[in-house]
XYZ file of N, CA and C in Angstrom:
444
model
N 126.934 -140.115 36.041
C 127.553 -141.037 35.104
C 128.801 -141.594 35.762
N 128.949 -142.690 35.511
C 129.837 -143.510 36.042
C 131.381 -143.082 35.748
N 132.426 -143.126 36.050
C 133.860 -142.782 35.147
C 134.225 -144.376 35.091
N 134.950 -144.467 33.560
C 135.709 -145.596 33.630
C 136.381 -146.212 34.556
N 136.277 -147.184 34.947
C 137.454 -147.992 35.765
C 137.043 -147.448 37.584
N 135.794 -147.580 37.591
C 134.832 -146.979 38.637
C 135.181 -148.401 39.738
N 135.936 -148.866 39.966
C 136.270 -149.673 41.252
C 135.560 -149.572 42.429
N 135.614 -148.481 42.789
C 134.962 -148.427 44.219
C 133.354 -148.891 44.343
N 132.888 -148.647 43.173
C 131.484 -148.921 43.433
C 131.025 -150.435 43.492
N 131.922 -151.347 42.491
C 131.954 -152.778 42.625
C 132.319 -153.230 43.971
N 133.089 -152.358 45.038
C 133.663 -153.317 46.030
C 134.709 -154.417 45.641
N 135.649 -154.378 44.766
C 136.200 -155.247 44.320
C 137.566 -154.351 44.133
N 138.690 -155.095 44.600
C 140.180 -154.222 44.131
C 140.911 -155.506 43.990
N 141.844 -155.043 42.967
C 143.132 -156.319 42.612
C 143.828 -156.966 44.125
N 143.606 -156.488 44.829
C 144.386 -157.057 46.436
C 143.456 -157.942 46.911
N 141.751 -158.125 46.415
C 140.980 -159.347 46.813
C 141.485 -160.553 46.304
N 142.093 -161.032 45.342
C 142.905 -161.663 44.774
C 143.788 -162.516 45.300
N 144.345 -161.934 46.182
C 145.845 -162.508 46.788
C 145.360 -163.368 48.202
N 146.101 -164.627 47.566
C 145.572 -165.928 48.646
C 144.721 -166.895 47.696
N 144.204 -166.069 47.040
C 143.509 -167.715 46.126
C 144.135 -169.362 45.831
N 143.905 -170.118 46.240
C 145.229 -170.851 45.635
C 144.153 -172.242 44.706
N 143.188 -171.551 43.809
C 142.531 -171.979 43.301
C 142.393 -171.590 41.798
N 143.302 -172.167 40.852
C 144.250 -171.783 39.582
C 142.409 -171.554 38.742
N 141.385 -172.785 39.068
C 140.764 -172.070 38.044
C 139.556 -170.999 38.209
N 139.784 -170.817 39.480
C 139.236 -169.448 39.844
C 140.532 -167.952 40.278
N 141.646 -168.488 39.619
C 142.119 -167.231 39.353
C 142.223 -167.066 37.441
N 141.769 -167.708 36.987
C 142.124 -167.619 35.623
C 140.821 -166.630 35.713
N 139.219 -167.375 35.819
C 138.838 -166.819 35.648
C 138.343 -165.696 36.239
N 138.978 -164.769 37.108
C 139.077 -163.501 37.993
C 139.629 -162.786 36.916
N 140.948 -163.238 36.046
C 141.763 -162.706 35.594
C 140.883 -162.580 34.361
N 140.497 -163.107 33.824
C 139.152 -162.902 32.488
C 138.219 -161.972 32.632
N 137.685 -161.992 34.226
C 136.418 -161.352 33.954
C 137.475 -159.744 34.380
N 138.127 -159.642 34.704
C 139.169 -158.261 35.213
C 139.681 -157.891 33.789
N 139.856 -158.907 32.791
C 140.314 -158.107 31.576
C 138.825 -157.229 30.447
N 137.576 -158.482 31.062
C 136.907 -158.012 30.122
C 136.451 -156.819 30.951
N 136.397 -156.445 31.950
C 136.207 -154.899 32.719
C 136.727 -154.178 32.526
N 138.395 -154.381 32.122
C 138.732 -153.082 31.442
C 138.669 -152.986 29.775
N 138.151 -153.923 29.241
C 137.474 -153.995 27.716
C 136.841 -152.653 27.535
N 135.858 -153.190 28.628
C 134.825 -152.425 28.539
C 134.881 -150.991 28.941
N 136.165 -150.777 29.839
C 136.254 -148.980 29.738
C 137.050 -149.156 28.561
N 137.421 -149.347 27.796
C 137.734 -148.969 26.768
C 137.325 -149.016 25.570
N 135.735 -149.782 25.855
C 134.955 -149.311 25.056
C 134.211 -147.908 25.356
N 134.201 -147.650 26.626
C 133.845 -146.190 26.811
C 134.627 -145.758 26.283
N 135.940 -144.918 26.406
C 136.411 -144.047 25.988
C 136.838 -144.055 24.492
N 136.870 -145.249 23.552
C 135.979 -145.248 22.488
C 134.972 -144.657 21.980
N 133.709 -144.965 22.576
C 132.296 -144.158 22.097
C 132.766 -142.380 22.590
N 133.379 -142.414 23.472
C 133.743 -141.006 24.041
C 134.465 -139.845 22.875
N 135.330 -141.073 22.738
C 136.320 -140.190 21.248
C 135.726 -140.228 19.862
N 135.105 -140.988 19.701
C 134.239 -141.641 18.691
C 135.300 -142.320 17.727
N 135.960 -143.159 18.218
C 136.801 -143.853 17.909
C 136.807 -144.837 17.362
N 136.145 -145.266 15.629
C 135.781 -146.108 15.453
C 136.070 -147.424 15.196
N 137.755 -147.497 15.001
C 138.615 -148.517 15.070
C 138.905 -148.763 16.161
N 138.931 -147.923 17.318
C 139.130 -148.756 18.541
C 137.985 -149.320 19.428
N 136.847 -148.728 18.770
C 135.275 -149.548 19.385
C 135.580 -151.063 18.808
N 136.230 -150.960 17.714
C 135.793 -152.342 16.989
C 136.785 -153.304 17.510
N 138.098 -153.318 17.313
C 138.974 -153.519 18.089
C 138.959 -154.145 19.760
N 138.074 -152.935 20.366
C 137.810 -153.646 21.655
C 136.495 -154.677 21.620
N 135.611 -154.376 20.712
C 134.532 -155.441 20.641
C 135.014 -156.678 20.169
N 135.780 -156.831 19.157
C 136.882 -157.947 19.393
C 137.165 -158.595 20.443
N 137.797 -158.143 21.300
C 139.157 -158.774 22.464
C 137.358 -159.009 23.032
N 136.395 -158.357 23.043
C 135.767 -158.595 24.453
C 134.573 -159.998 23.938
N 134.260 -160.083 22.289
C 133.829 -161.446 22.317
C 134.736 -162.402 22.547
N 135.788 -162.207 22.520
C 137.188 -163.389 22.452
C 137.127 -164.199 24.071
N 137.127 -162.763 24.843
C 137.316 -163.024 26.926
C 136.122 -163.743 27.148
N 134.715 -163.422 26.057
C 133.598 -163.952 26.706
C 133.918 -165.448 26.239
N 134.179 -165.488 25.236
C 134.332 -167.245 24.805
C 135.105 -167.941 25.880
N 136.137 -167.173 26.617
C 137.497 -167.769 27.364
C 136.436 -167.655 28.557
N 135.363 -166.871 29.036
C 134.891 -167.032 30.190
C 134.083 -168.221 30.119
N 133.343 -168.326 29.394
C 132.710 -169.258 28.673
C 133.309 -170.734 29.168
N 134.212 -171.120 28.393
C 135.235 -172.063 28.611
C 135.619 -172.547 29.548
N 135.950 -171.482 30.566
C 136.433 -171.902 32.291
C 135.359 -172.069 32.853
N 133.875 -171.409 32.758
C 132.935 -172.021 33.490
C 132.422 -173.146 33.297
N 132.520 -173.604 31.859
C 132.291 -175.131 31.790
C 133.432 -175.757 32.212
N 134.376 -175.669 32.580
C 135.239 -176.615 32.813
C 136.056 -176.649 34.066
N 135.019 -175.768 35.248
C 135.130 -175.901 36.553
C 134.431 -177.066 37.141
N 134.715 -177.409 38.572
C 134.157 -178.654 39.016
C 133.123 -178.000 39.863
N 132.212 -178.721 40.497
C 131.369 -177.838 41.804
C 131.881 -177.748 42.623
N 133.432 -178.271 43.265
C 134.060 -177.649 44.242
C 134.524 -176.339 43.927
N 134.658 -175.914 42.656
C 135.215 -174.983 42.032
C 134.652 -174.050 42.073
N 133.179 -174.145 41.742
C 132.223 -173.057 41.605
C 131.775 -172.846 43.381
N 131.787 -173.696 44.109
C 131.366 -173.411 45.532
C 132.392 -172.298 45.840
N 133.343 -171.927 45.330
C 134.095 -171.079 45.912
C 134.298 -169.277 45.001
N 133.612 -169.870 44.470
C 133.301 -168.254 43.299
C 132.612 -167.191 44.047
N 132.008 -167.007 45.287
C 131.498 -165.941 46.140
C 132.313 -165.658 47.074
N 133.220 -166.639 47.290
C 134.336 -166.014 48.626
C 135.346 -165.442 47.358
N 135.623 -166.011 46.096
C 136.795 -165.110 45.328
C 136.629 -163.511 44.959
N 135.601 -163.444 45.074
C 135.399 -161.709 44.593
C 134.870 -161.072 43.744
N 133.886 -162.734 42.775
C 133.644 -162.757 41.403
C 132.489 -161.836 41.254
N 131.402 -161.937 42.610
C 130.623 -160.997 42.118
C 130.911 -159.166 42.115
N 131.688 -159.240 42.830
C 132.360 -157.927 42.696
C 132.374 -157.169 41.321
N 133.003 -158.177 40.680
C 133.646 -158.575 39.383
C 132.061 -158.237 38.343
N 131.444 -159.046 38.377
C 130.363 -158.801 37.951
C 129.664 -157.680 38.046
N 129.526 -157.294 39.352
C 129.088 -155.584 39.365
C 129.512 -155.035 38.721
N 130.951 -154.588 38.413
C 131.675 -153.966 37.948
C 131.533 -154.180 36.163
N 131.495 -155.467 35.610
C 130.815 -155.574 34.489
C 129.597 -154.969 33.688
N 128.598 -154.927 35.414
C 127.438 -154.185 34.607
C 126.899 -152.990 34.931
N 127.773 -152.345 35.763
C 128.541 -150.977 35.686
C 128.659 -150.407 34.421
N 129.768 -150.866 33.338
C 130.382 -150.958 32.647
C 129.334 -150.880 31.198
N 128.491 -152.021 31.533
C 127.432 -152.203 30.306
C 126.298 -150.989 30.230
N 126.063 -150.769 31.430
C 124.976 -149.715 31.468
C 125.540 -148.381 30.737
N 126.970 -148.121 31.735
C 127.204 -147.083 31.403
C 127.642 -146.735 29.605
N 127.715 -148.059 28.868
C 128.228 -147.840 27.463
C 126.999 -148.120 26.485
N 125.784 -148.858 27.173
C 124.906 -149.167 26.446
C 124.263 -147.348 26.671
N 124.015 -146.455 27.906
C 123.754 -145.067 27.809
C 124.356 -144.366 26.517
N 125.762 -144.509 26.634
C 126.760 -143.687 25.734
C 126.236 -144.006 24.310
N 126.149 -145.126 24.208
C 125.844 -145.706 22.539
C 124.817 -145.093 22.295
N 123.336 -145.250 22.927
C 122.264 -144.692 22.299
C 122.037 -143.245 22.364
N 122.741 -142.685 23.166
C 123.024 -141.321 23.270
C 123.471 -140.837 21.845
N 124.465 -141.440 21.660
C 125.611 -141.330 20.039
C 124.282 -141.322 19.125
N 123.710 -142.536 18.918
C 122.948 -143.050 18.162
C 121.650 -141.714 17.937
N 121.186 -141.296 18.788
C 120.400 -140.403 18.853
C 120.900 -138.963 18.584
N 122.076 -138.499 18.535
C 122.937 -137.490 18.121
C 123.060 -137.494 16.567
N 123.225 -138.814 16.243
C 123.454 -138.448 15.028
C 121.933 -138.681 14.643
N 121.326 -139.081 14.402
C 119.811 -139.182 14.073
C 119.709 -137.884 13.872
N 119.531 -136.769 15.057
C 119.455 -135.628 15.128
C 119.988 -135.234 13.825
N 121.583 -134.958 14.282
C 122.746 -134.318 12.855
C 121.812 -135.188 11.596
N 121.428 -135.863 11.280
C 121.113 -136.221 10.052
C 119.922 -135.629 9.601
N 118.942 -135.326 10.325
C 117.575 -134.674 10.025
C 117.771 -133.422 9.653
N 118.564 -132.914 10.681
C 118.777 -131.724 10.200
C 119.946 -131.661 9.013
N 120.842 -132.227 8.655
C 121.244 -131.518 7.315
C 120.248 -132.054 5.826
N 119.209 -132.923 6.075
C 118.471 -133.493 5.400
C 117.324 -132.197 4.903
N 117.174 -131.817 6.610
C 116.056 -130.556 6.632
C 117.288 -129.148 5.684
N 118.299 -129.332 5.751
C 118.768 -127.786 5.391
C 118.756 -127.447 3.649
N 117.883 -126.525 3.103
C 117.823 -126.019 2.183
C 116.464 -126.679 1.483
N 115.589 -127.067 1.966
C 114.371 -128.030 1.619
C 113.796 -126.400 1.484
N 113.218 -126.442 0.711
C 112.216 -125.287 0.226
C 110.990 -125.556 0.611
N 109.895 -124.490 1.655
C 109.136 -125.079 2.136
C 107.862 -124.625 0.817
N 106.942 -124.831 1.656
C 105.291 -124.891 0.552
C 105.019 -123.157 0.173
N 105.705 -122.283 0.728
C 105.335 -120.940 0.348
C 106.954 -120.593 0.011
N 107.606 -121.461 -0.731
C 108.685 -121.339 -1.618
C 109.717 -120.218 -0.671
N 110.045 -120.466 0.661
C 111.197 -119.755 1.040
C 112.267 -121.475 2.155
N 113.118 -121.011 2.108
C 114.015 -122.082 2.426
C 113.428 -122.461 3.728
N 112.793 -123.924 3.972
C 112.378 -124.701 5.164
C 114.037 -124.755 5.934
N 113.387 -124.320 8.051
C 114.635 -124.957 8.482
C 114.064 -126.090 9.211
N 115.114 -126.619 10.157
C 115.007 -127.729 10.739
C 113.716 -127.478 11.780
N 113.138 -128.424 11.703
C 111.842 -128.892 12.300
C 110.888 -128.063 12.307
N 110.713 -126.881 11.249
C 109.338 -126.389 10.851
C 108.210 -127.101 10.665
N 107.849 -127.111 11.059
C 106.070 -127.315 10.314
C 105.738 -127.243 9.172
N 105.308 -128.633 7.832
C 105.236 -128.085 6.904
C 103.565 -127.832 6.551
N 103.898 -126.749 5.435
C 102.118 -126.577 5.331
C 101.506 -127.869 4.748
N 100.254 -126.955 4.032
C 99.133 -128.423 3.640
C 99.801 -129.014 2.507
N 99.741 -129.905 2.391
C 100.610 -130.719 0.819
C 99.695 -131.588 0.048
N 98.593 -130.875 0.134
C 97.479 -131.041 -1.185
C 96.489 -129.795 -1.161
N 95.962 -130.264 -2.393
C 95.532 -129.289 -3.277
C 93.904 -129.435 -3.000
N 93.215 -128.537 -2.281
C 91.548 -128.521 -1.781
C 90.778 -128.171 -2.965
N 90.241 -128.820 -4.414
C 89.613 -128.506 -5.267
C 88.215 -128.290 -5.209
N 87.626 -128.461 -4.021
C 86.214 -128.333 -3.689
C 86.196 -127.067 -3.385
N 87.026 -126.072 -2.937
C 87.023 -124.785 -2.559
C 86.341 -123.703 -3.166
């Protein structure tokens, strides 16, 4: 599993940065670098189970996508010819780094509680030979064979 703020594996560090002198490919460096750390902080969110700060960061991070949004329409093609020497895909790795590792965490959660719910659903269910059913017994036959 990945740790938040996993840099090394993108190939990408804040010092690729320096020298750009291309304002709208540092804006959007600076967008896609905020929504990367969104997104560890949507990990450590799902981590804490933190449910005001999941929401909170799902906030800020549709907000960066609209602002990413925005600067890519409103680059020129000289602009975009230069988005592979800035570091962007770096940037991008590191994004879906980020997604994998929180889209894991979520359904993980999601499947935890599924679990926790069956079972306090299952606790105190009285089974078919009237002694307390536990979690994931087997229940007997649940009809009545009158041909017998």
């Amino acid at each position: 599993m990945f740790a938040p703020a996993d840099r090394e594996l993108s190939g990408f560090s804040a010092g690729d940065r320096v020298g750009l002198g291309w304002p709208p490919l540092n804006a959007l460096i600076s967008a896609l670098d905020a929504l990367a750390d969104v997104s560890d902080q949507v990990t450590r969110a799902v981590q804490h189970h933190d449910r005001q700060a999941l929401e909170t960061s799902n906030e800020r991070a549709e907000a960066l996508v609209g602002h990413v949004n925005d600067l890519l329409a409103s680059m020129t093609e000289e602009d975009r010819s230069h988005i592979g020497a800035a570091g962007v895909s770096g940037l991008c790795e590191r994004l879906a780094v980020g997604a994998r590792r929180n889209a894991y965490l979520i359904e993980r959660a999601w499947a935890v509680d599924a679990a926790l719910m069956r079972m306090l659903v299952g606790i105190g269910k009285v089974g078919s030979e009237g002694v307390a059913a536990g979690y994931g017994d087997p229940s007997g036959q649940t009809f009545v064979d009158r041909q017998a």
